Short mmCIF file of C-alpha atoms and ligand atoms in Angstrom, two decimals:
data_model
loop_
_atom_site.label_atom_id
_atom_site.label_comp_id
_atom_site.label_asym_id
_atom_site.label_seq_id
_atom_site.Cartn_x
_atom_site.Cartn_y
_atom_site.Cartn_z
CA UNK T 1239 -46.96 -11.89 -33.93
CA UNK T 1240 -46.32 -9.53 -31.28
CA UNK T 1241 -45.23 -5.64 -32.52
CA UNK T 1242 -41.86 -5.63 -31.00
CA UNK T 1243 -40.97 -9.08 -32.78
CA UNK T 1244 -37.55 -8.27 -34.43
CA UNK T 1245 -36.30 -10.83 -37.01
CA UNK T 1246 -33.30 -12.61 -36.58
CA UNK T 1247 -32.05 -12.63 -40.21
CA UNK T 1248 -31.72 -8.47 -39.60
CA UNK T 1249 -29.01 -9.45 -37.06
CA UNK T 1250 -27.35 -12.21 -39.03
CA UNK T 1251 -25.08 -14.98 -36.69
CA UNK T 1252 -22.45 -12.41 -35.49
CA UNK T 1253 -24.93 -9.67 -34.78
CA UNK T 1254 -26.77 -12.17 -32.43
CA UNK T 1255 -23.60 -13.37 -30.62
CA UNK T 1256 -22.57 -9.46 -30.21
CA UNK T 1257 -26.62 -8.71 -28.71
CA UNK T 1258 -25.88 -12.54 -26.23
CA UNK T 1259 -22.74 -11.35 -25.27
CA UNK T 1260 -23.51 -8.03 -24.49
CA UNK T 1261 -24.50 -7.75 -20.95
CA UNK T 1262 -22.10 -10.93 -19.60
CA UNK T 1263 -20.24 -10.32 -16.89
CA UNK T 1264 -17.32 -12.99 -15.95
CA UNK T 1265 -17.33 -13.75 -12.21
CA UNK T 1266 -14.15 -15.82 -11.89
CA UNK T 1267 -10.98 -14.98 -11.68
CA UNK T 1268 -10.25 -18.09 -13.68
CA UNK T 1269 -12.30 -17.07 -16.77
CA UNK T 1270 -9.33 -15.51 -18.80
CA UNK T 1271 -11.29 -14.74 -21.95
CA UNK T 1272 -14.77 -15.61 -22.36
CA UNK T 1273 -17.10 -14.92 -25.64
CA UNK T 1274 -15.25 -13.57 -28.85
CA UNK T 1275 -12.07 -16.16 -29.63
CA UNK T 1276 -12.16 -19.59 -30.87
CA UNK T 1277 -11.99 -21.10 -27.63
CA UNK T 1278 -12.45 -19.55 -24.22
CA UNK T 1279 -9.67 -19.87 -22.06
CA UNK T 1280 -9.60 -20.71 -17.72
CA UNK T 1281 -6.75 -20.47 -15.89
CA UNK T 1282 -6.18 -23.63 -14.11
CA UNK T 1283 -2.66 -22.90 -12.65
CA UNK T 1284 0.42 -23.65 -14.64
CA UNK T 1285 -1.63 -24.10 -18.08
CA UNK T 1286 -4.34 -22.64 -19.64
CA UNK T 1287 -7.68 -24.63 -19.98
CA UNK T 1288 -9.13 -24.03 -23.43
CA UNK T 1289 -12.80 -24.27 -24.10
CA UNK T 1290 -15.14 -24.58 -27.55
CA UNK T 1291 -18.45 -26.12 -28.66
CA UNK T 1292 -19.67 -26.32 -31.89
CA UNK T 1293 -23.66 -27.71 -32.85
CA UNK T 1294 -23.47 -29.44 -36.57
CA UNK T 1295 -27.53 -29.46 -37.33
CA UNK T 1296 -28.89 -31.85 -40.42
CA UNK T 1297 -30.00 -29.24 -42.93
CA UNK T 1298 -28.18 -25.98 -42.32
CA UNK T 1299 -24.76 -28.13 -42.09
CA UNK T 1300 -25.07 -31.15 -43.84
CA UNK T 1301 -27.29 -33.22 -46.18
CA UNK T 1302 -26.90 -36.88 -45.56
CA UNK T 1303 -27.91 -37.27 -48.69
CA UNK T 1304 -24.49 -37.32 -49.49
CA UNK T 1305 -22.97 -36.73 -46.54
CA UNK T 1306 -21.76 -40.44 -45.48
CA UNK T 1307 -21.93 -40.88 -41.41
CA UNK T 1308 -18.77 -41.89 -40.76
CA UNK T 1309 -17.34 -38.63 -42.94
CA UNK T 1310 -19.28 -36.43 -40.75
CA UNK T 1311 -17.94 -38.10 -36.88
CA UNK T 1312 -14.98 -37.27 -38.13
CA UNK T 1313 -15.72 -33.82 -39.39
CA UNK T 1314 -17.37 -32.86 -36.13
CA UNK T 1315 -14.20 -33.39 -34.09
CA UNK T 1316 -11.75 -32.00 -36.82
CA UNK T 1317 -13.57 -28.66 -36.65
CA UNK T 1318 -13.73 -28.57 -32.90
CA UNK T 1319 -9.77 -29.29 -32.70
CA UNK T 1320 -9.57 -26.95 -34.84
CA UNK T 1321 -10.69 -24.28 -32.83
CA UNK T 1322 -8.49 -25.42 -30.36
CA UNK T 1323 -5.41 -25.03 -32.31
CA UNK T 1324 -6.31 -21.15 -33.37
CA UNK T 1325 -5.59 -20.11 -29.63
CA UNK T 1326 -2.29 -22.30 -30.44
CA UNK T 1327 -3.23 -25.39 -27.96
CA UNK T 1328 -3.39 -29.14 -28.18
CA UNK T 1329 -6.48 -30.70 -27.49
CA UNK T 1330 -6.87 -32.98 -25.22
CA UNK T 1331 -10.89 -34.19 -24.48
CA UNK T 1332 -14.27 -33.92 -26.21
CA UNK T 1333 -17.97 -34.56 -25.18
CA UNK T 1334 -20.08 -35.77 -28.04
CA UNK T 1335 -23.80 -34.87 -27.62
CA UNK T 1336 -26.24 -36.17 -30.28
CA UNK T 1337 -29.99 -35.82 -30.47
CA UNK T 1338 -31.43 -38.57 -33.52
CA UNK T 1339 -34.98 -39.37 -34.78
CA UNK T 1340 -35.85 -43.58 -35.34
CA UNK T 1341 -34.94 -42.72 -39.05
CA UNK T 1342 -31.59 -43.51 -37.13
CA UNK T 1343 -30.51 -47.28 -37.08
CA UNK T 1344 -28.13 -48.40 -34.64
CA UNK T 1345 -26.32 -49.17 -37.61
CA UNK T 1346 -26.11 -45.96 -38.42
CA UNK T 1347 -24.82 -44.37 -34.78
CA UNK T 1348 -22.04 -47.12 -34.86
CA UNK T 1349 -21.02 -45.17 -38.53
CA UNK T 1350 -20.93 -41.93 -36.92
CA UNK T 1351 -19.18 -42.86 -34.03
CA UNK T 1352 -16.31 -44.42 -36.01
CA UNK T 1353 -16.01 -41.50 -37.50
CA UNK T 1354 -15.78 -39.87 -34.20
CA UNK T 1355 -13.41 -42.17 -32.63
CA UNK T 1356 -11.23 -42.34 -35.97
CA UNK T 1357 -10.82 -38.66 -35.58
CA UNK T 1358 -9.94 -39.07 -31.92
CA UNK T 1359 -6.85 -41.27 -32.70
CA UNK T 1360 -5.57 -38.92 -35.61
CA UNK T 1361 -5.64 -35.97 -32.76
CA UNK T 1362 -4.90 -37.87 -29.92
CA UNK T 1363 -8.29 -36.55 -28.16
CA UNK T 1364 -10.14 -38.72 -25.76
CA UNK T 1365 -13.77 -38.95 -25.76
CA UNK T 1366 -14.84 -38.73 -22.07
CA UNK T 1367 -18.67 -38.24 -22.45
CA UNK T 1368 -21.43 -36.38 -23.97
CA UNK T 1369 -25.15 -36.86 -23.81
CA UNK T 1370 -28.07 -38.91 -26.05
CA UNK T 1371 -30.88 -37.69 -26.70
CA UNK T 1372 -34.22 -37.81 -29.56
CA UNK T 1373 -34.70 -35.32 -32.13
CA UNK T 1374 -38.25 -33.19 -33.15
CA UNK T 1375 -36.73 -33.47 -36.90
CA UNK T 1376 -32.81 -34.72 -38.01
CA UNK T 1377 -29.65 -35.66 -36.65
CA UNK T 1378 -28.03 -32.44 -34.14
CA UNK T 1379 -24.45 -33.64 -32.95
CA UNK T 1380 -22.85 -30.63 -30.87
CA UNK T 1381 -19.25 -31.43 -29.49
CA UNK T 1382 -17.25 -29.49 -26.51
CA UNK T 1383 -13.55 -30.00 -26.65
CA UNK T 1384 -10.89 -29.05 -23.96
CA UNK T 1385 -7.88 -28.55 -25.03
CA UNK T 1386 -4.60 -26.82 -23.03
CA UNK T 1387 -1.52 -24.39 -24.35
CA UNK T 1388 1.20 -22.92 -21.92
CA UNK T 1389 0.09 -19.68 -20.65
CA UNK T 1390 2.53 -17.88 -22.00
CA UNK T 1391 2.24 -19.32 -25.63
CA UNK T 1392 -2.12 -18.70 -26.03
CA UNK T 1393 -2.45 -16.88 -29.05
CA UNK T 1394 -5.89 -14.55 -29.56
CA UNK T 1395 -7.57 -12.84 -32.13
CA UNK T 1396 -6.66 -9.39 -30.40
CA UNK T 1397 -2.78 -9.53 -31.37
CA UNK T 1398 -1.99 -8.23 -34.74
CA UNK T 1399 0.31 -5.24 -34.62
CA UNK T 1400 0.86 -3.14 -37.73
CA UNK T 1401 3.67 -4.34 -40.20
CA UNK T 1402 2.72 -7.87 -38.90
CA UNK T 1403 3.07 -10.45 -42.16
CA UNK T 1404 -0.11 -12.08 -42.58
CA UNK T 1405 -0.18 -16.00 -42.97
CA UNK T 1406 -2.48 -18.33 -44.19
CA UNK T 1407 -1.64 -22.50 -44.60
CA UNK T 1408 -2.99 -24.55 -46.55
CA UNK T 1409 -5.43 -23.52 -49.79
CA UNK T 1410 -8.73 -22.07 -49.82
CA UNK T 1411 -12.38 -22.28 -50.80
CA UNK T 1412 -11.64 -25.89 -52.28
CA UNK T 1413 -14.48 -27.26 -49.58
CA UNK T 1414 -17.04 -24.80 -50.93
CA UNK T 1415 -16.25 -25.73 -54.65
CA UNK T 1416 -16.76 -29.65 -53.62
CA UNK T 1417 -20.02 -28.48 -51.79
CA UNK T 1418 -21.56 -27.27 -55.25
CA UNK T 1419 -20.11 -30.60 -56.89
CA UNK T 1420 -21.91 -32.75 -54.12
CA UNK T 1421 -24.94 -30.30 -54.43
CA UNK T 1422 -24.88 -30.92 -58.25
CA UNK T 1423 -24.68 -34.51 -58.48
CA UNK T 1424 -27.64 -34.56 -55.85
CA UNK T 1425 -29.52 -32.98 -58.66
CA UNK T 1426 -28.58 -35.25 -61.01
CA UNK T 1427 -29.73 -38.58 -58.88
CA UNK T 1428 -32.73 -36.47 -57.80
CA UNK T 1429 -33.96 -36.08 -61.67
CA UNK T 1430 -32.27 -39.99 -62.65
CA UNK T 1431 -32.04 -42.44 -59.72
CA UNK T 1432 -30.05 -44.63 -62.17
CA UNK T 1433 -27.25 -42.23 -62.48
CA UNK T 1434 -24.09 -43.03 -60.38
CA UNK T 1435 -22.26 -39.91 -58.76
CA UNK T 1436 -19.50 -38.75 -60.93
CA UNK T 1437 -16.91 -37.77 -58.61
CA UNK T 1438 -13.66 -38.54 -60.41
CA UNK T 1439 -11.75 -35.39 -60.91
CA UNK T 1440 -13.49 -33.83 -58.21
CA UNK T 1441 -11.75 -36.25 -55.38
CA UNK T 1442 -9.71 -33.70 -53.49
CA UNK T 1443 -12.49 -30.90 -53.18
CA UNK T 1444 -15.16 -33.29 -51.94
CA UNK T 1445 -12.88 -34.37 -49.75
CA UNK T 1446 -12.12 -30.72 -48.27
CA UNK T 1447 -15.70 -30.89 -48.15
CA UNK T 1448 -16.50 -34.00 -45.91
CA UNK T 1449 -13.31 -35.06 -44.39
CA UNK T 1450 -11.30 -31.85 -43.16
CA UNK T 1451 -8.44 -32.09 -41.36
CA UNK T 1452 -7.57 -29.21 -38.11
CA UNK T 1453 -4.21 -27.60 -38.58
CA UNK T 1454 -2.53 -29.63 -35.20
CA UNK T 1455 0.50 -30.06 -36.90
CA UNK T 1456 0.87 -26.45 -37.92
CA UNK T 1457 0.56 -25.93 -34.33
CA UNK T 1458 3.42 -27.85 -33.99
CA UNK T 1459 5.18 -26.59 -36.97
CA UNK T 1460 5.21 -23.35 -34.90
CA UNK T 1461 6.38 -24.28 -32.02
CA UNK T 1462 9.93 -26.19 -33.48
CA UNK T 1463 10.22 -22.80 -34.99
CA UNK T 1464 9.70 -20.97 -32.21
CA UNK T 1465 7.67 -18.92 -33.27
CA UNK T 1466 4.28 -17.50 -31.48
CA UNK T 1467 1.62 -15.84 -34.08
CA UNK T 1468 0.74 -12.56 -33.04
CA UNK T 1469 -2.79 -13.34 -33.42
CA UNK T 1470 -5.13 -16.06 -34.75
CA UNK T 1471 -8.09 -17.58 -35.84
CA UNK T 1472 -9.35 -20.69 -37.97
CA UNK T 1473 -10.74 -20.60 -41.46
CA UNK T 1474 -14.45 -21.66 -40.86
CA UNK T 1475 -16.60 -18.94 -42.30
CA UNK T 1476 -14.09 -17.61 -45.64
CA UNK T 1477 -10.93 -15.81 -45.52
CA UNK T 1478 -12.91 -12.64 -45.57
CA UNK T 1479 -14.61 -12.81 -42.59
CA UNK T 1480 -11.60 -13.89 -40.73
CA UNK T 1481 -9.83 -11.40 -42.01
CA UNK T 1482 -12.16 -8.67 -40.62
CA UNK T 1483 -12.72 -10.52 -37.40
CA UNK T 1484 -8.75 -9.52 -36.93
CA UNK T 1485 -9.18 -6.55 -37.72
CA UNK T 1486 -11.92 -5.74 -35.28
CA UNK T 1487 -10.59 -7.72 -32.79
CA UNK T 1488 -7.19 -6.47 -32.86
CA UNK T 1489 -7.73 -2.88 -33.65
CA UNK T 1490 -5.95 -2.68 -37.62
CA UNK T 1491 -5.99 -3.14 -41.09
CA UNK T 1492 -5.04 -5.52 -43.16
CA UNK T 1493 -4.14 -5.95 -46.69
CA UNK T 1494 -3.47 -8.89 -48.98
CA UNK T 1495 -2.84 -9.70 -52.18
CA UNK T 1496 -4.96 -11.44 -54.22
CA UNK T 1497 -2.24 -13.30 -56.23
CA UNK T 1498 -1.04 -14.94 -52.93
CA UNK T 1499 -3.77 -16.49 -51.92
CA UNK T 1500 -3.57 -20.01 -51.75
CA UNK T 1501 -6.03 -21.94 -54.28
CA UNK T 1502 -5.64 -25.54 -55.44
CA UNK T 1503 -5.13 -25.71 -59.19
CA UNK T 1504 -7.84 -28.23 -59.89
CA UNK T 1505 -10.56 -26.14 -57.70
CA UNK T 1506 -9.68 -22.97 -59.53
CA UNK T 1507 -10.52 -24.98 -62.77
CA UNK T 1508 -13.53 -26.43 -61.24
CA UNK T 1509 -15.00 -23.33 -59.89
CA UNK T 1510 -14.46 -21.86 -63.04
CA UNK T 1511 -16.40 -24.82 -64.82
CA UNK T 1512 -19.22 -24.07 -62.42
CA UNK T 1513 -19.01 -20.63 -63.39
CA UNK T 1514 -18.10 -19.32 -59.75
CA UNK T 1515 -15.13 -17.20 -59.67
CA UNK T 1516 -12.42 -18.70 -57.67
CA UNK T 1517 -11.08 -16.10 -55.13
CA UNK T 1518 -14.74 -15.29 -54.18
CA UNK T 1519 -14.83 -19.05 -53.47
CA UNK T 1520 -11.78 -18.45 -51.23
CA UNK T 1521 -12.28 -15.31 -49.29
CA UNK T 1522 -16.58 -16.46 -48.80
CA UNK T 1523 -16.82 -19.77 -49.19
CA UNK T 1524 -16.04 -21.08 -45.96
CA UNK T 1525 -15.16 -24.55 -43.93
CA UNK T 1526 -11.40 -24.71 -44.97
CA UNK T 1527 -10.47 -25.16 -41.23
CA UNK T 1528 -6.92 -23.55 -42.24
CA UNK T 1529 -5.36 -21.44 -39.85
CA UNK T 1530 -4.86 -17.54 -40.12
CA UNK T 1531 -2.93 -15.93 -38.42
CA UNK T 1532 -0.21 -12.97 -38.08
CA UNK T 1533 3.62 -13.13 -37.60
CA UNK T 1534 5.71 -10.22 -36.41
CA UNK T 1535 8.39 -9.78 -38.92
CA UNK T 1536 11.27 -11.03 -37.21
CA UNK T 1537 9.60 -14.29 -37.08
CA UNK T 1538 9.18 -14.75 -40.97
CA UNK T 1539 13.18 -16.09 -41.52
CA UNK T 1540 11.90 -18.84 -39.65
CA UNK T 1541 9.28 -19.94 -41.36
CA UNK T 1542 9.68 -18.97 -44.86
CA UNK T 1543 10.10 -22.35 -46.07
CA UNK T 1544 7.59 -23.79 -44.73
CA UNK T 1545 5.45 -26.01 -47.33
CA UNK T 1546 2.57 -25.51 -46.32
CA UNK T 1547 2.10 -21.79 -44.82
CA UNK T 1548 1.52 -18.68 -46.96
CA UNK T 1549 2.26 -15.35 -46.27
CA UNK T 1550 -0.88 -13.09 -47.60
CA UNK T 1551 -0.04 -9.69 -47.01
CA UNK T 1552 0.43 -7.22 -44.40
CA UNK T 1553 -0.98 -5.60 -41.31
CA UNK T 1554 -1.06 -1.96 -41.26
CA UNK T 1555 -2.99 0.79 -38.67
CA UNK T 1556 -5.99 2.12 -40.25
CA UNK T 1557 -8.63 -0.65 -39.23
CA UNK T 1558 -11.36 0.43 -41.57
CA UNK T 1559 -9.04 -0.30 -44.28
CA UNK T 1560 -9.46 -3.72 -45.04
CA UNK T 1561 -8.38 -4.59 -48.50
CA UNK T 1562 -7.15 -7.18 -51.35
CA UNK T 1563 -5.45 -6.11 -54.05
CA UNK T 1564 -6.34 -7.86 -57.25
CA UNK T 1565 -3.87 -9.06 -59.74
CA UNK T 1566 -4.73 -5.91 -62.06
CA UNK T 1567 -3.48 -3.68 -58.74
CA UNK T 1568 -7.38 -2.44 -57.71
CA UNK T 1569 -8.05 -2.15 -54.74
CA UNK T 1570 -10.88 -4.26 -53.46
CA UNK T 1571 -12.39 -3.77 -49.70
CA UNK T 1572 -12.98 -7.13 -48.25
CA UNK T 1573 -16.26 -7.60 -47.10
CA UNK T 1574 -18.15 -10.94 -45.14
CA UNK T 1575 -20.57 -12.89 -46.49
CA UNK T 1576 -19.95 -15.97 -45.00
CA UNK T 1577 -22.80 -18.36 -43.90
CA UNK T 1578 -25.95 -17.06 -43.23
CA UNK T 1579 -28.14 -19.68 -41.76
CA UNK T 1580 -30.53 -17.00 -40.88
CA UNK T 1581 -31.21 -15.72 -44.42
CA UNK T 1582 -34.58 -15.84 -45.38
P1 LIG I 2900 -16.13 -20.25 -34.31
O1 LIG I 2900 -16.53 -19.91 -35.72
O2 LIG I 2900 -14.68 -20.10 -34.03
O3 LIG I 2900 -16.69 -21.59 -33.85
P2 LIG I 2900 -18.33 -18.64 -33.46
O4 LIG I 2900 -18.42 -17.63 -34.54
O5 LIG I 2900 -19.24 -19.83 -33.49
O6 LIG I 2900 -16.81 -19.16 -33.38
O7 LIG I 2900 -18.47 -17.97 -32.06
C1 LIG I 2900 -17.79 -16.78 -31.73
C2 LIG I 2900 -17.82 -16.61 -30.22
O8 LIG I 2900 -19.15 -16.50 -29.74
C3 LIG I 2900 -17.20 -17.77 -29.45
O9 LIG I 2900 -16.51 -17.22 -28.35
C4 LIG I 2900 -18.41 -18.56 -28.99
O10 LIG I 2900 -18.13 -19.29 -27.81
C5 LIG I 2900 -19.43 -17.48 -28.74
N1 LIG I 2900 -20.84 -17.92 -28.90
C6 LIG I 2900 -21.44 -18.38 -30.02
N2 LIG I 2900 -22.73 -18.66 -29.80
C7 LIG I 2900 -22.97 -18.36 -28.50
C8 LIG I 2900 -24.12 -18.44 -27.64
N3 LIG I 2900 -25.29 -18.88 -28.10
N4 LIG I 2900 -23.99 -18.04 -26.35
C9 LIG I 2900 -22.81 -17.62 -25.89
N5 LIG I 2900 -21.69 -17.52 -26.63
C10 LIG I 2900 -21.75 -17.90 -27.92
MG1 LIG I 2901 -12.99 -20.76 -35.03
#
């Protein structure tokens, strides 16, 4: 090892995307918004052009141990559309690359790729290529959609304004509690081969956990409302770490409340059967594929029935202040764990 070798794990993921995007310099015109959003966004004329990839890697991502193949095609679209829908667009295409080892049968692709294509249909996305290629060690699939939003309707992470009303839809950290239920009934196979999985009960958080759905139709939602989100962002990494990337991103605070954040009854009780505590589940546990985002507060008449959308807490100016209160009134400062695929 060479003396200037600096590890990676020091930087964590968003440390080594600042360092990468550090010294790029946009040359076109048409390159709107480059690193730093969900998507990046060209300007093709009349619409926006909106761009995102995302690499799902056997191992850090998923264990196809339990992970069936078919669950995870569909997965790896849902999460790519919804990246698309936190800058507010529709998608519209997607390029499915996949590297795979002989461990693969062709059995196996088809599984994935109906996965894939099921996904497609629910969205409305058309698969229009991708590449094929083998694998050192596991299955990598990495998938680029394109999706487009009117230019005057793109929503980025940069918005929020103080005295914004911060919205969240859905509930959280449900796919992180059925990650440890999946994790534990590995274990229990892995010590008894004989054992079946016991999954009942446990149906709705696995299922967060291996066949989420992207917010499109909040999207939509929005846009019968007329209403445009300030700024936003999708759920991947834990409520937490969106929150702050807001907050850097746009310049504020932000407070919430911990008694209004979203958490499906049956998780809380499971989390607290596994012993984890269930807000830390929501605000760090990550892959909820929800959609954040803030409303002026004008908007929130027009949304305030809304079934399935939240509203968190508020935006205020002081952008080191980011904070929950709990349900005793302390005041907790919200800080990112997230996934760190780097940790040693
Ligand atoms: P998301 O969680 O929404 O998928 P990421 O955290 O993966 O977003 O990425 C944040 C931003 O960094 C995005 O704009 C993404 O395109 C960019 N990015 C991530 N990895 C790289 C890389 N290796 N090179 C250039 N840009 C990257
Ligand atoms: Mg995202």
């Amino acid at each position: 090892m060479s003396e200037n070798r600096s590890e990676i794990s020091q930087l964590g993921e968003f440390g080594l995307i600042d360092r990468i995007s550090r010294n790029v310099t946009l040359h076109n015109k048409t390159s709107v918004k480059g690193i730093g959003d969900d998507a990046a966004v060209i300007d093709i004329g009349d619409d926006f052009i909106l761009i995102s990839t995302d690499m799902l890697v056997e191992g850090p991502h998923f264990d196809l141990a339990y992970v069936p193949l078919q669950h995870l095609g569909y997965k790896c679209v849902a999460v790519n559309v919804s990246d698309i829908a936190a800058m507010n667009g529709k998608a519209e295409q997607i390029t499915v690359s996949i590297a795979i080892t002989n461990r693969f049968s062709v059995e196996a692709i088809d599984a994935l790729y109906q996965g894939i294509k099921t996904a497609c249909e629910n969205y409305q996305v058309d698969l229009v290529g991708g590449d094929t290629t083998s694998s050192g060690s596991g299955l990598v699939i990495s998938i680029t959609v394109l999706g487009r939003v009117k230019k005057n309707k793109v929503v980025y992470r940069t918005g929020a304004k103080p005295n914004d009303i911060i919205c969240v839809t859905g509930d959280l950290g449900a796919a992180f509690i059925g990650l440890q239920v999946l994790e534990r009934e590995k274990q229990v196979f892995l010590t008894n081969p004989d054992m079946q999985p016991n999954l009942e009960n446990f149906e709705y958080m696995v299922g967060r956990q291996l066949k989420p759905e992207a917010r499109a139709d909040i999207i939509f939602d929005l846009e019968e409302a007329g209403i445009i989100p300030t700024s936003m962002i999708d759920v991947s990494d834990g409520l937490a770490s969106e929150l702050l990337h807001l907050s850097r991103n746009s310049g504020v605070g932000v407070r919430v409340f911990e008694d209004k954040i979203p958490i499906d009854q049956l998780a809380f009780e499971t989390a607290v059967e596994f012993k984890l505590d269930p807000i830390t589940c929501a605000l760090n546990g990550g892959e909820d594929y929800e959609l954040l985002f803030t409303i002026s507060q004008a908007d929130h008449e027009k949304i305030k029935n809304h079934p399935d959308i939240h509203f968190i807490g508020y935006v205020h100016e002081l952008k080191d202040q980011n904070v929950m209160i709990s349900k005793q009134g302390t005041i907790v400062p919200l800080s990112a764990q997230g996934w760190n695929h780097f940790r040693s």
